[in-house]
PDB file of C-alpha atoms in Angstrom:
ATOM      1  CA  UNK A 366       8.259 -16.943 -16.398  1.00 46.00           C
ATOM      2  CA  UNK A 367       7.952 -13.362 -17.625  1.00 53.00           C
ATOM      3  CA  UNK A 368       8.413 -10.480 -15.203  1.00 66.00           C
ATOM      4  CA  UNK A 369       4.804  -9.366 -15.688  1.00 73.00           C
ATOM      5  CA  UNK A 370       3.485 -12.431 -13.896  1.00 71.00           C
ATOM      6  CA  UNK A 371       2.918 -12.535 -10.145  1.00 70.00           C
ATOM      7  CA  UNK A 372       3.048 -16.097  -8.885  1.00 70.00           C
ATOM      8  CA  UNK A 373       4.419 -18.483  -6.298  1.00 68.00           C
ATOM      9  CA  UNK A 374       6.326 -21.710  -6.879  1.00 71.00           C
ATOM     10  CA  UNK A 375       3.877 -24.191  -8.329  1.00 75.00           C
ATOM     11  CA  UNK A 376       2.938 -27.205  -6.220  1.00 73.00           C
ATOM     12  CA  UNK A 377       3.017 -30.115  -8.631  1.00 74.00           C
ATOM     13  CA  UNK A 378      -0.003 -32.410  -8.713  1.00 70.00           C
ATOM     14  CA  UNK A 379      -0.485 -35.768 -10.425  1.00 67.00           C
ATOM     15  CA  UNK A 380      -1.542 -35.554 -14.043  1.00 75.00           C
ATOM     16  CA  UNK A 381      -4.123 -37.810 -15.611  1.00 70.00           C
ATOM     17  CA  UNK A 382      -7.836 -38.518 -15.445  1.00 69.00           C
ATOM     18  CA  UNK A 383      -8.074 -38.707 -11.647  1.00 71.00           C
ATOM     19  CA  UNK A 384      -8.931 -35.507  -9.821  1.00 76.00           C
ATOM     20  CA  UNK A 385      -6.080 -34.009  -7.836  1.00 82.00           C
ATOM     21  CA  UNK A 386      -5.843 -31.379  -5.070  1.00 87.00           C
ATOM     22  CA  UNK A 387      -5.766 -28.515  -7.570  1.00 88.00           C
ATOM     23  CA  UNK A 388      -8.945 -29.816  -9.246  1.00 89.00           C
ATOM     24  CA  UNK A 389     -10.781 -30.204  -5.939  1.00 91.00           C
ATOM     25  CA  UNK A 390      -9.760 -26.808  -4.601  1.00 93.00           C
ATOM     26  CA  UNK A 391     -10.527 -25.169  -7.950  1.00 93.00           C
ATOM     27  CA  UNK A 392     -14.013 -26.683  -7.811  1.00 94.00           C
ATOM     28  CA  UNK A 393     -14.506 -25.394  -4.278  1.00 96.00           C
ATOM     29  CA  UNK A 394     -13.388 -21.913  -5.337  1.00 96.00           C
ATOM     30  CA  UNK A 395     -15.781 -21.951  -8.282  1.00 95.00           C
ATOM     31  CA  UNK A 396     -18.713 -22.973  -6.077  1.00 96.00           C
ATOM     32  CA  UNK A 397     -17.874 -20.327  -3.481  1.00 97.00           C
ATOM     33  CA  UNK A 398     -17.839 -17.667  -6.202  1.00 96.00           C
ATOM     34  CA  UNK A 399     -21.288 -18.798  -7.352  1.00 96.00           C
ATOM     35  CA  UNK A 400     -22.588 -18.788  -3.787  1.00 96.00           C
ATOM     36  CA  UNK A 401     -21.186 -15.306  -3.224  1.00 96.00           C
ATOM     37  CA  UNK A 402     -22.972 -14.008  -6.331  1.00 96.00           C
ATOM     38  CA  UNK A 403     -26.239 -15.661  -5.311  1.00 96.00           C
ATOM     39  CA  UNK A 404     -26.091 -14.220  -1.796  1.00 96.00           C
ATOM     40  CA  UNK A 405     -25.425 -10.773  -3.290  1.00 95.00           C
ATOM     41  CA  UNK A 406     -28.665 -11.132  -5.253  1.00 96.00           C
ATOM     42  CA  UNK A 407     -30.495 -12.396  -2.163  1.00 95.00           C
ATOM     43  CA  UNK A 408     -29.286  -9.339  -0.244  1.00 95.00           C
ATOM     44  CA  UNK A 409     -30.810  -7.012  -2.805  1.00 94.00           C
ATOM     45  CA  UNK A 410     -34.119  -8.862  -2.647  1.00 94.00           C
ATOM     46  CA  UNK A 411     -34.437  -9.410   1.112  1.00 94.00           C
ATOM     47  CA  UNK A 412     -37.956  -8.525   2.197  1.00 91.00           C
ATOM     48  CA  UNK A 413     -37.172  -7.367   5.735  1.00 94.00           C
ATOM     49  CA  UNK A 414     -34.268  -6.279   7.912  1.00 96.00           C
ATOM     50  CA  UNK A 415     -33.943  -9.563   9.846  1.00 96.00           C
ATOM     51  CA  UNK A 416     -33.722 -11.565   6.644  1.00 95.00           C
ATOM     52  CA  UNK A 417     -31.286  -9.022   5.177  1.00 96.00           C
ATOM     53  CA  UNK A 418     -28.988  -9.271   8.222  1.00 96.00           C
ATOM     54  CA  UNK A 419     -29.051 -13.082   8.079  1.00 95.00           C
ATOM     55  CA  UNK A 420     -28.133 -13.063   4.401  1.00 95.00           C
ATOM     56  CA  UNK A 421     -25.437 -10.454   5.021  1.00 97.00           C
ATOM     57  CA  UNK A 422     -23.840 -12.573   7.746  1.00 97.00           C
ATOM     58  CA  UNK A 423     -23.819 -15.606   5.447  1.00 96.00           C
ATOM     59  CA  UNK A 424     -22.520 -13.511   2.529  1.00 97.00           C
ATOM     60  CA  UNK A 425     -19.645 -12.167   4.632  1.00 97.00           C
ATOM     61  CA  UNK A 426     -18.702 -15.681   5.760  1.00 97.00           C
ATOM     62  CA  UNK A 427     -18.742 -17.053   2.220  1.00 97.00           C
ATOM     63  CA  UNK A 428     -16.796 -14.050   0.896  1.00 97.00           C
ATOM     64  CA  UNK A 429     -14.111 -14.580   3.555  1.00 97.00           C
ATOM     65  CA  UNK A 430     -13.933 -18.306   2.810  1.00 97.00           C
ATOM     66  CA  UNK A 431     -13.740 -17.636  -0.932  1.00 96.00           C
ATOM     67  CA  UNK A 432     -10.812 -15.289  -0.310  1.00 96.00           C
ATOM     68  CA  UNK A 433      -9.029 -17.892   1.844  1.00 97.00           C
ATOM     69  CA  UNK A 434      -9.414 -20.554  -0.850  1.00 96.00           C
ATOM     70  CA  UNK A 435      -8.200 -18.141  -3.537  1.00 94.00           C
ATOM     71  CA  UNK A 436      -5.141 -17.270  -1.412  1.00 94.00           C
ATOM     72  CA  UNK A 437      -4.421 -20.974  -0.878  1.00 93.00           C
ATOM     73  CA  UNK A 438      -4.490 -21.543  -4.639  1.00 92.00           C
ATOM     74  CA  UNK A 439      -2.262 -18.504  -5.177  1.00 91.00           C
ATOM     75  CA  UNK A 440       0.251 -19.700  -2.556  1.00 90.00           C
ATOM     76  CA  UNK A 441       0.357 -23.095  -4.280  1.00 89.00           C
ATOM     77  CA  UNK A 442       1.107 -21.425  -7.621  1.00 86.00           C
ATOM     78  CA  UNK A 443      -2.197 -22.554  -9.126  1.00 85.00           C
ATOM     79  CA  UNK A 444      -3.660 -19.069  -9.616  1.00 83.00           C
ATOM     80  CA  UNK A 445      -1.065 -16.725 -11.168  1.00 78.00           C
ATOM     81  CA  UNK A 446      -1.776 -13.081 -11.873  1.00 80.00           C
ATOM     82  CA  UNK A 447      -0.264 -10.646 -14.316  1.00 80.00           C
ATOM     83  CA  UNK A 448       0.951  -7.199 -13.368  1.00 83.00           C
ATOM     84  CA  UNK A 449      -1.102  -4.415 -14.840  1.00 84.00           C
ATOM     85  CA  UNK A 450       0.831  -1.446 -16.174  1.00 87.00           C
ATOM     86  CA  UNK A 451       0.580   1.589 -13.879  1.00 88.00           C
ATOM     87  CA  UNK A 452      -0.908   3.719 -16.665  1.00 90.00           C
ATOM     88  CA  UNK A 453      -3.683   1.146 -17.224  1.00 89.00           C
ATOM     89  CA  UNK A 454      -4.516   1.126 -13.505  1.00 89.00           C
ATOM     90  CA  UNK A 455      -4.585   4.923 -13.442  1.00 92.00           C
ATOM     91  CA  UNK A 456      -6.761   5.067 -16.568  1.00 92.00           C
ATOM     92  CA  UNK A 457      -9.256   2.548 -15.160  1.00 92.00           C
ATOM     93  CA  UNK A 458      -9.349   4.350 -11.815  1.00 92.00           C
ATOM     94  CA  UNK A 459     -10.076   7.674 -13.530  1.00 93.00           C
ATOM     95  CA  UNK A 460     -12.813   6.093 -15.633  1.00 92.00           C
ATOM     96  CA  UNK A 461     -14.488   4.507 -12.605  1.00 92.00           C
ATOM     97  CA  UNK A 462     -14.194   7.734 -10.604  1.00 93.00           C
ATOM     98  CA  UNK A 463     -15.863   9.634 -13.441  1.00 92.00           C
ATOM     99  CA  UNK A 464     -18.646   7.054 -13.677  1.00 90.00           C
ATOM    100  CA  UNK A 465     -19.171   7.272  -9.913  1.00 90.00           C
ATOM    101  CA  UNK A 466     -19.310  11.062 -10.063  1.00 89.00           C
ATOM    102  CA  UNK A 467     -21.817  10.913 -12.933  1.00 87.00           C
ATOM    103  CA  UNK A 468     -24.012   8.496 -10.981  1.00 86.00           C
ATOM    104  CA  UNK A 469     -23.748  10.576  -7.816  1.00 85.00           C
ATOM    105  CA  UNK A 470     -24.823  13.706  -9.693  1.00 85.00           C
ATOM    106  CA  UNK A 471     -27.602  11.964 -11.621  1.00 70.00           C
ATOM    107  CA  UNK A 472     -25.949  12.537 -15.005  1.00 54.00           C
ATOM    108  CA  UNK A 473     -25.767   8.916 -16.057  1.00 47.00           C
TER     109      UNK A 473
END
């Protein structure tokens, strides 16, 4: 393992054609991500405040569940991440800040 990777010890699962825990949880995570995106769209298209608040409550619940499932996969070593260099993080932050400022000032 290189030192740029952030991971936990991997929980081994059976290999082969049969679905295992990693496959099932990965499928759940994928579906939750899709649901989260769809609720985000529904929020932008809600026709009244009551409907908007209902969608927002459901969106928040799905977003929290999606995060829990992601963290479970990360703890099991099934979802490793790589460290980003500090200069890359700083560069991206500056770019996004500039874009936000441009949008806020109407210069986009």
